[in-house]
C-alpha cells in the first residue's frame, strides 16, 4: 500500500479532524433539508422548489449540480495520470454549456412544468411518451449516480485508511442512505439550498488549492506544465494527445466519441434540465445559465492547476495512491501536499477541509439525481400512466419519496462493482446516454413540426438501448483486464469505451424513421402553440403562491 495512504491512516489526530469536519458538513446539510421540508406544501414546492429561486440562486445550484465528484475528483485525476487527454474532460464539460444555453434552457423552462417529459407530452400522446422519457431519465440518473457513489468510496477510503472493498461498499451504502433522506424529506427546495452551499464551498476550496499550487511555481504556468511532464515520466507526450486512448485509428475515434458525448450530453441531462423549472420566468432561466457558465468556466480552468499540480507534486507512478484509485484521490492528496505535507498540521487541516467539501459535493449531487429520477417516476409514470384515477398532489409526492428509496437502492447495488473505474469516465458514459436518448427527442419536438409520438418513442428508446448495449459489450465492462468492471471475463465486441459516436446519430436517425413510419400527424396541431410558449413564455408555469 502506498506510503501516502499509510501515513495518513496512521495519524489518529488527522482522522479525528476529518471525521469532525465530515460530521459538521452532514449536520449542516441535514439541517438545511429539515428546514426546507417545512416549506414544502404543494407538488410545485417538492418538484420545483415553488419556482421561487432567483437566476443567481439557481445558477449557483446548477453549478453545484454540475461540479460533481467527477469534476472535482475525477477530472483532476485523469489530468494527473494522462495529461492532455484528461484535459479534454474539462473542455468538453465547459463547451457543453453553450449548447444548453442556446438550444434548451429558456425553451424548456417555458414549455414544461416539472420534468423533461412534460415538454414532450405537450403535443404528443401522454402515456407512451411519458413512459419512454421516464425510463430514459431513470437510466441516465443511475449511470450518473454510479460515479458519485464510487467517488464517495474512494474519498472516505483514502481518509480513513480503508483498503478493504467490503468496507468501501459500506461507505457507498451510507452515502446512498443519506441521499435518500435528503430527497424524501427536503425535495427540490432542500436539495437546491444544499447545492448552493456546496457550490460556494467547492469554489472557495478550489480557488485556495489553485492559488497554493501556482504559488509553488511562482505563478508560472509554463513551469507547472514542464514540471508535470517531467515528474510524470512521460516527457512531452504528457502534454500531447494519445496517452489515454492511444494514437491508432480506434483510439482517435474513441477520443472523438468522448468529445461528442461531453459537448452534447449536458443539454440532455435530466437532473440539469429539471433545474430550469425552479425559476419564476424565462429571463431567470437565461440568467441561471449565464451564472452557471461563469462559475463552471472558472472552475474548469482551475482543474488545470489541480490536475497538472497533482502530476507535478505527487507520486502518480504504478502502485501509488493516485494510480491505484484511478486518479480519484488526486485532489485531496494535492491539498495535503500544498498545505505542508503528510506530517504537517496544515496539510492535515487542508486535506480534511477539501475532503469534507468533496463529500458535500457528492451528497448534493446524488440528492439532485435521485430527486430527478424519483420525480420522473412519480409524475410521469405513476400519475400519468399507472394510476387509474388522477392522484392528488399529496399522493404523487408520497410516491416520489418511495421511488427515491428504490432508485437509491439500485444505484448502491450497481456502484459497488464499479469502484475500480475513474468517476469522470463514468460520468462521460451518462453524458453519452443522455445525448443519445434525450437530446434528439427534445430538439425534434422544439424545432420540427412533423415530429410525432412514434418519432419521440423511437428516438428515446433507440438512443437509450443502443448506448446501453454498446457500453455493456465494450471494454468498460469486460475484456480490458483490471480496467473493466468484470475481470476474468471477455464478452466485448464493441471496440470503443465511449459509445456516443454511434449511439447519438442512432438516436437522431430513429427519431426521423419513427416519425415517417408512424404516419401520425395529430401532434402538428399543437406545434405552433408549443413554439409560442417556448419562445415567449406565454402560458408557462409561474411561481407557486401560498
Short mmCIF file of N, CA, C and O in Angstrom, two decimals, residues 77-130:
data_model
loop_
_atom_site.label_atom_id
_atom_site.label_comp_id
_atom_site.label_asym_id
_atom_site.label_seq_id
_atom_site.Cartn_x
_atom_site.Cartn_y
_atom_site.Cartn_z
N UNK A 77 -7.89 13.83 -11.53
CA UNK A 77 -7.18 12.55 -11.57
C UNK A 77 -6.82 12.13 -12.98
O UNK A 77 -5.71 11.62 -13.22
N UNK A 78 -7.74 12.34 -13.92
CA UNK A 78 -7.43 12.00 -15.31
C UNK A 78 -6.29 12.84 -15.86
O UNK A 78 -5.42 12.35 -16.57
N UNK A 79 -6.30 14.15 -15.52
CA UNK A 79 -5.20 15.02 -15.97
C UNK A 79 -3.89 14.59 -15.31
O UNK A 79 -2.84 14.55 -15.97
N UNK A 80 -3.93 14.27 -14.02
CA UNK A 80 -2.71 13.86 -13.31
C UNK A 80 -2.09 12.61 -13.92
O UNK A 80 -0.87 12.46 -13.96
N UNK A 81 -2.93 11.71 -14.41
CA UNK A 81 -2.43 10.44 -14.96
C UNK A 81 -2.16 10.50 -16.46
O UNK A 81 -1.23 9.86 -16.95
N UNK A 82 -2.99 11.29 -17.20
CA UNK A 82 -2.91 11.23 -18.66
C UNK A 82 -2.70 12.58 -19.32
O UNK A 82 -2.75 12.68 -20.54
N UNK A 83 -2.50 13.64 -18.54
CA UNK A 83 -2.16 14.93 -19.12
C UNK A 83 -3.21 15.47 -20.07
O UNK A 83 -4.37 15.66 -19.71
N UNK A 84 -2.81 15.71 -21.30
CA UNK A 84 -3.67 16.35 -22.30
C UNK A 84 -5.00 15.61 -22.46
O UNK A 84 -6.05 16.24 -22.55
N UNK A 85 -4.97 14.29 -22.53
CA UNK A 85 -6.20 13.53 -22.75
C UNK A 85 -7.19 13.74 -21.60
O UNK A 85 -8.40 13.76 -21.82
N UNK A 86 -6.68 13.88 -20.39
CA UNK A 86 -7.57 14.16 -19.26
C UNK A 86 -8.17 15.54 -19.34
O UNK A 86 -9.32 15.76 -18.92
N UNK A 87 -7.43 16.50 -19.91
CA UNK A 87 -7.90 17.87 -20.01
C UNK A 87 -9.12 17.99 -20.93
O UNK A 87 -9.91 18.92 -20.81
N UNK A 88 -9.30 17.03 -21.85
CA UNK A 88 -10.46 17.07 -22.74
C UNK A 88 -11.77 17.07 -21.94
O UNK A 88 -12.76 17.67 -22.35
N UNK A 89 -11.77 16.39 -20.78
CA UNK A 89 -12.98 16.38 -19.96
C UNK A 89 -13.34 17.80 -19.52
O UNK A 89 -14.51 18.19 -19.54
N UNK A 90 -12.34 18.58 -19.11
CA UNK A 90 -12.60 19.96 -18.69
C UNK A 90 -13.19 20.79 -19.84
O UNK A 90 -14.19 21.50 -19.67
N UNK A 91 -12.58 20.68 -21.01
CA UNK A 91 -13.03 21.44 -22.17
C UNK A 91 -14.44 21.01 -22.57
O UNK A 91 -15.32 21.83 -22.83
N UNK A 92 -14.66 19.70 -22.63
CA UNK A 92 -15.95 19.18 -23.06
C UNK A 92 -17.08 19.58 -22.13
O UNK A 92 -18.15 20.04 -22.57
N UNK A 93 -16.86 19.46 -20.81
CA UNK A 93 -17.89 19.82 -19.85
C UNK A 93 -18.23 21.30 -19.93
O UNK A 93 -19.39 21.71 -19.74
N UNK A 94 -17.23 22.14 -20.22
CA UNK A 94 -17.45 23.58 -20.28
C UNK A 94 -18.18 23.99 -21.56
O UNK A 94 -19.18 24.72 -21.54
N UNK A 95 -17.69 23.52 -22.71
CA UNK A 95 -18.29 23.88 -24.00
C UNK A 95 -19.74 23.42 -24.08
O UNK A 95 -20.58 24.05 -24.72
N UNK A 96 -20.04 22.31 -23.39
CA UNK A 96 -21.41 21.77 -23.41
C UNK A 96 -22.44 22.79 -22.96
O UNK A 96 -23.61 22.74 -23.38
N UNK A 97 -22.04 23.74 -22.12
CA UNK A 97 -22.99 24.72 -21.61
C UNK A 97 -23.48 25.68 -22.68
O UNK A 97 -24.56 26.23 -22.58
N UNK A 98 -22.67 25.87 -23.72
CA UNK A 98 -23.12 26.73 -24.82
C UNK A 98 -24.30 26.08 -25.54
O UNK A 98 -25.25 26.76 -25.94
N UNK A 99 -24.25 24.76 -25.70
CA UNK A 99 -25.37 24.04 -26.33
C UNK A 99 -26.61 24.17 -25.45
O UNK A 99 -27.71 24.43 -25.93
N UNK A 100 -26.42 23.98 -24.14
CA UNK A 100 -27.56 24.06 -23.21
C UNK A 100 -28.18 25.47 -23.22
O UNK A 100 -29.40 25.63 -23.21
N UNK A 101 -27.33 26.50 -23.26
CA UNK A 101 -27.82 27.89 -23.24
C UNK A 101 -28.57 28.23 -24.53
O UNK A 101 -29.66 28.80 -24.50
N UNK A 102 -28.00 27.88 -25.67
CA UNK A 102 -28.55 28.30 -26.95
C UNK A 102 -29.77 27.50 -27.37
O UNK A 102 -30.67 28.03 -28.03
N UNK A 103 -29.83 26.21 -27.01
CA UNK A 103 -30.88 25.35 -27.56
C UNK A 103 -31.93 24.89 -26.57
O UNK A 103 -33.03 24.51 -26.97
N UNK A 104 -31.63 24.89 -25.27
CA UNK A 104 -32.51 24.17 -24.36
C UNK A 104 -33.06 25.01 -23.22
O UNK A 104 -34.28 25.01 -22.96
N UNK A 105 -32.22 25.73 -22.48
CA UNK A 105 -32.59 26.27 -21.17
C UNK A 105 -33.89 27.06 -21.16
O UNK A 105 -34.86 26.69 -20.49
N UNK A 106 -33.93 28.15 -21.91
CA UNK A 106 -35.11 29.02 -21.88
C UNK A 106 -36.32 28.34 -22.50
O UNK A 106 -37.44 28.43 -21.99
N UNK A 107 -36.12 27.63 -23.62
CA UNK A 107 -37.24 26.99 -24.31
C UNK A 107 -37.87 25.91 -23.45
O UNK A 107 -39.10 25.76 -23.42
N UNK A 108 -37.05 25.17 -22.74
CA UNK A 108 -37.57 24.10 -21.89
C UNK A 108 -38.33 24.69 -20.70
O UNK A 108 -39.41 24.21 -20.33
N UNK A 109 -37.79 25.74 -20.09
CA UNK A 109 -38.46 26.38 -18.96
C UNK A 109 -39.86 26.86 -19.35
O UNK A 109 -40.82 26.73 -18.60
N UNK A 110 -39.97 27.40 -20.54
CA UNK A 110 -41.25 27.97 -20.97
C UNK A 110 -42.29 26.92 -21.34
O UNK A 110 -43.49 27.19 -21.26
N UNK A 111 -41.85 25.75 -21.78
CA UNK A 111 -42.79 24.79 -22.34
C UNK A 111 -43.03 23.57 -21.47
O UNK A 111 -43.76 22.66 -21.86
N UNK A 112 -42.43 23.51 -20.28
CA UNK A 112 -42.61 22.36 -19.41
C UNK A 112 -43.20 22.74 -18.07
O UNK A 112 -43.62 23.87 -17.85
N UNK A 113 -43.21 21.76 -17.15
CA UNK A 113 -43.80 22.02 -15.85
C UNK A 113 -42.90 21.50 -14.73
O UNK A 113 -42.39 22.26 -13.94
N UNK A 114 -42.70 20.18 -14.66
CA UNK A 114 -41.87 19.61 -13.61
C UNK A 114 -40.72 18.76 -14.16
O UNK A 114 -39.65 18.71 -13.58
N UNK A 115 -40.95 18.04 -15.27
CA UNK A 115 -39.96 17.09 -15.78
C UNK A 115 -39.76 17.28 -17.28
O UNK A 115 -40.53 17.98 -17.95
N UNK A 116 -38.72 16.62 -17.80
CA UNK A 116 -38.43 16.67 -19.23
C UNK A 116 -39.62 16.17 -20.05
O UNK A 116 -39.92 16.68 -21.13
N UNK A 117 -40.33 15.16 -19.55
CA UNK A 117 -41.44 14.56 -20.29
C UNK A 117 -42.59 15.53 -20.48
O UNK A 117 -43.37 15.40 -21.44
N UNK A 118 -42.73 16.52 -19.60
CA UNK A 118 -43.81 17.50 -19.75
C UNK A 118 -43.71 18.22 -21.08
O UNK A 118 -44.72 18.51 -21.74
N UNK A 119 -42.48 18.54 -21.48
CA UNK A 119 -42.28 19.25 -22.73
C UNK A 119 -42.66 18.38 -23.92
O UNK A 119 -43.28 18.82 -24.88
N UNK A 120 -42.29 17.10 -23.87
CA UNK A 120 -42.60 16.19 -24.96
C UNK A 120 -44.11 15.88 -25.02
O UNK A 120 -44.70 15.82 -26.09
N UNK A 121 -44.71 15.69 -23.85
CA UNK A 121 -46.11 15.28 -23.79
C UNK A 121 -47.06 16.42 -24.14
O UNK A 121 -48.26 16.17 -24.35
N UNK A 122 -46.56 17.64 -24.24
CA UNK A 122 -47.44 18.78 -24.52
C UNK A 122 -48.18 18.59 -25.84
O UNK A 122 -49.35 18.95 -25.98
N UNK A 123 -47.50 18.03 -26.85
CA UNK A 123 -48.18 17.84 -28.14
C UNK A 123 -48.16 16.38 -28.61
O UNK A 123 -48.53 16.10 -29.74
N UNK A 124 -47.74 15.47 -27.73
CA UNK A 124 -47.71 14.04 -28.08
C UNK A 124 -48.74 13.28 -27.25
O UNK A 124 -49.37 13.82 -26.34
N UNK A 125 -48.88 12.00 -27.55
CA UNK A 125 -49.73 11.12 -26.74
C UNK A 125 -49.06 10.89 -25.40
O UNK A 125 -47.89 10.48 -25.34
N UNK A 126 -49.80 11.11 -24.33
CA UNK A 126 -49.23 11.17 -22.99
C UNK A 126 -48.52 9.88 -22.56
O UNK A 126 -47.34 9.89 -22.23
N UNK A 127 -49.24 8.78 -22.54
CA UNK A 127 -48.73 7.58 -21.88
C UNK A 127 -47.45 7.02 -22.50
O UNK A 127 -46.46 6.80 -21.79
N UNK A 128 -47.39 6.77 -23.81
CA UNK A 128 -46.15 6.19 -24.36
C UNK A 128 -44.95 7.12 -24.25
O UNK A 128 -43.83 6.67 -23.97
N UNK A 129 -45.18 8.43 -24.44
CA UNK A 129 -44.07 9.37 -24.39
C UNK A 129 -43.56 9.53 -22.96
O UNK A 129 -42.35 9.55 -22.71
N UNK A 130 -44.47 9.64 -22.01
CA UNK A 130 -44.04 9.78 -20.61
C UNK A 130 -43.32 8.52 -20.13
O UNK A 130 -42.36 8.59 -19.37
#
